[in-house]
C-alpha positions as a printed NumPy array, in Angstrom:
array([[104.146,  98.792,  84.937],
       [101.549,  99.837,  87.317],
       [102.335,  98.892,  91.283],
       [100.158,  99.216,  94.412],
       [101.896,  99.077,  98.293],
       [100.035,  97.544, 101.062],
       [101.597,  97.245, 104.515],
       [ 99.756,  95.345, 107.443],
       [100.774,  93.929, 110.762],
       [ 99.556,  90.666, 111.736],
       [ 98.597,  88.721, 115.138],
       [100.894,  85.797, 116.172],
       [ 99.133,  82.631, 117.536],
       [100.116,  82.013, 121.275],
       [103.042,  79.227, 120.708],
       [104.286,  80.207, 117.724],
       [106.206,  83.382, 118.577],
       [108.636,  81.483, 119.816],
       [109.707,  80.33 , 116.591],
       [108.566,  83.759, 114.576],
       [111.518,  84.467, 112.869],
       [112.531,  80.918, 111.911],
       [108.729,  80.312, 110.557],
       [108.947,  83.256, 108.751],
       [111.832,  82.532, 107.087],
       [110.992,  78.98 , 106.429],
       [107.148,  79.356, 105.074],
       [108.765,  82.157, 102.635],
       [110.955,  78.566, 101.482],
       [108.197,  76.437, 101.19 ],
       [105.344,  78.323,  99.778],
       [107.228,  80.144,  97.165],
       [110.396,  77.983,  97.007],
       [113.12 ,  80.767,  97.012],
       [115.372,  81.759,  98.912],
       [114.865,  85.341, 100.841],
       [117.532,  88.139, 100.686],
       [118.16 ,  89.247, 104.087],
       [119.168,  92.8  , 105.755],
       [118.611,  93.816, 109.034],
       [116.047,  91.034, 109.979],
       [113.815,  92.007, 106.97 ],
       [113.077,  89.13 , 104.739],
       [112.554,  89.742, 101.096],
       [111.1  ,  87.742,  98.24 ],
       [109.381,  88.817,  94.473],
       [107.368,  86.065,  93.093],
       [104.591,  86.004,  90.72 ],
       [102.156,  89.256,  91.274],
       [104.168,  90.069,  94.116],
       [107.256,  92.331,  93.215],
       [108.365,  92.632,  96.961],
       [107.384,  91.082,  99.732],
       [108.981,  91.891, 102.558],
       [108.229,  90.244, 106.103],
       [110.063,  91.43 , 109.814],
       [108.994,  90.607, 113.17 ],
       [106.997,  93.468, 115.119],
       [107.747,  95.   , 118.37 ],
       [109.036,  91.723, 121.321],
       [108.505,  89.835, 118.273],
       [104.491,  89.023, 118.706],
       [103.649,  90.459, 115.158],
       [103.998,  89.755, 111.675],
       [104.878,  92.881, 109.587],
       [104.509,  92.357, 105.96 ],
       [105.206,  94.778, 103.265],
       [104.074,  94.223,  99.805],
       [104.236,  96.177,  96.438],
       [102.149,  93.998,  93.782],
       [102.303,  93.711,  89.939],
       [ 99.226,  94.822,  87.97 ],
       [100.63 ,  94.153,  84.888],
       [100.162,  89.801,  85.146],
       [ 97.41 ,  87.296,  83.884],
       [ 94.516,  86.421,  86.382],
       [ 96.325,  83.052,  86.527],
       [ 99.552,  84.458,  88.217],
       [ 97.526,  86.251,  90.678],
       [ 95.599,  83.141,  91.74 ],
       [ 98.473,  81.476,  92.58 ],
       [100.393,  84.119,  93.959],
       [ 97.506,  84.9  ,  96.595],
       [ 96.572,  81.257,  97.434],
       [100.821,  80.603,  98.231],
       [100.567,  84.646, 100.305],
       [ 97.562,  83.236, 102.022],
       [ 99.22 ,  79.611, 102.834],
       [102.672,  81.545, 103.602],
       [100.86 ,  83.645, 106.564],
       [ 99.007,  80.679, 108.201],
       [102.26 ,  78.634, 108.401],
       [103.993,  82.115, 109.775],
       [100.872,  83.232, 112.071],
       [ 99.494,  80.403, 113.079],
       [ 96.204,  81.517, 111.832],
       [ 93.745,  80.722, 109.106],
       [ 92.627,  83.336, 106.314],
       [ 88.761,  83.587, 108.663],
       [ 90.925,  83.519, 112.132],
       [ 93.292,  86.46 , 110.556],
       [ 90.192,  88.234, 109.752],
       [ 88.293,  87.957, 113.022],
       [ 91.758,  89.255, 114.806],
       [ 92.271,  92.24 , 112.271],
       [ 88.354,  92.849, 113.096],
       [ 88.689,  93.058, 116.785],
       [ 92.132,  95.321, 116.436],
       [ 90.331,  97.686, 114.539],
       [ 87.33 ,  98.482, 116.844]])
């Protein structure tokens, strides 16, 4: 079974920090309807193409770090799904949409 890791830190919509760590634990209930594992404020999950995904709040709790280590080894169908419930998962924890995530990752990286 092949795997690839991808770690990335996301922006937190003004409001919503506030309630990081209970919308991340929530949006990992509703968009992939399990229940996480927790240790040490890490969050973990494995659903569909995604063996782990693991989700913590950054540094004063502004950021969304996500940690993810994907299946190659699953039908086109899985992986459909399993992106379009990642990408609904991270605009209920964020705050922001998949083109508002991008513009923010954009302007971090310049």
């Amino acid at each position: 079974m092949s795997l690839k890791n991808i770690m990335q830190e996301y922006s937190i919509k003004r409001g919503y920090g506030k309630n990081l760590a209970e919308n991340m634990v929530q949006g990992l209930r509703d968009q992939f309807g399990i229940e996480p594992e927790e240790s040490d404020g890490h969050y973990v999950v494995s659903y569909g193409a995604l063996k782990r995904l693991e989700v913590w709040t950054g540094e004063k709790g502004k950021t969304l770090i996500v940690d993810t280590e994907s299946r190659t080894d699953v039908d086109d169908e899985t992986i459909i799904d399993t992106n379009r419930r990642f990408r609904r998962y991270l605009e209920q924890a964020t705050g922001y949409n998949s083109k508002e995530r991008a513009k923010k990752a954009k302007k971090m990286a310049e």
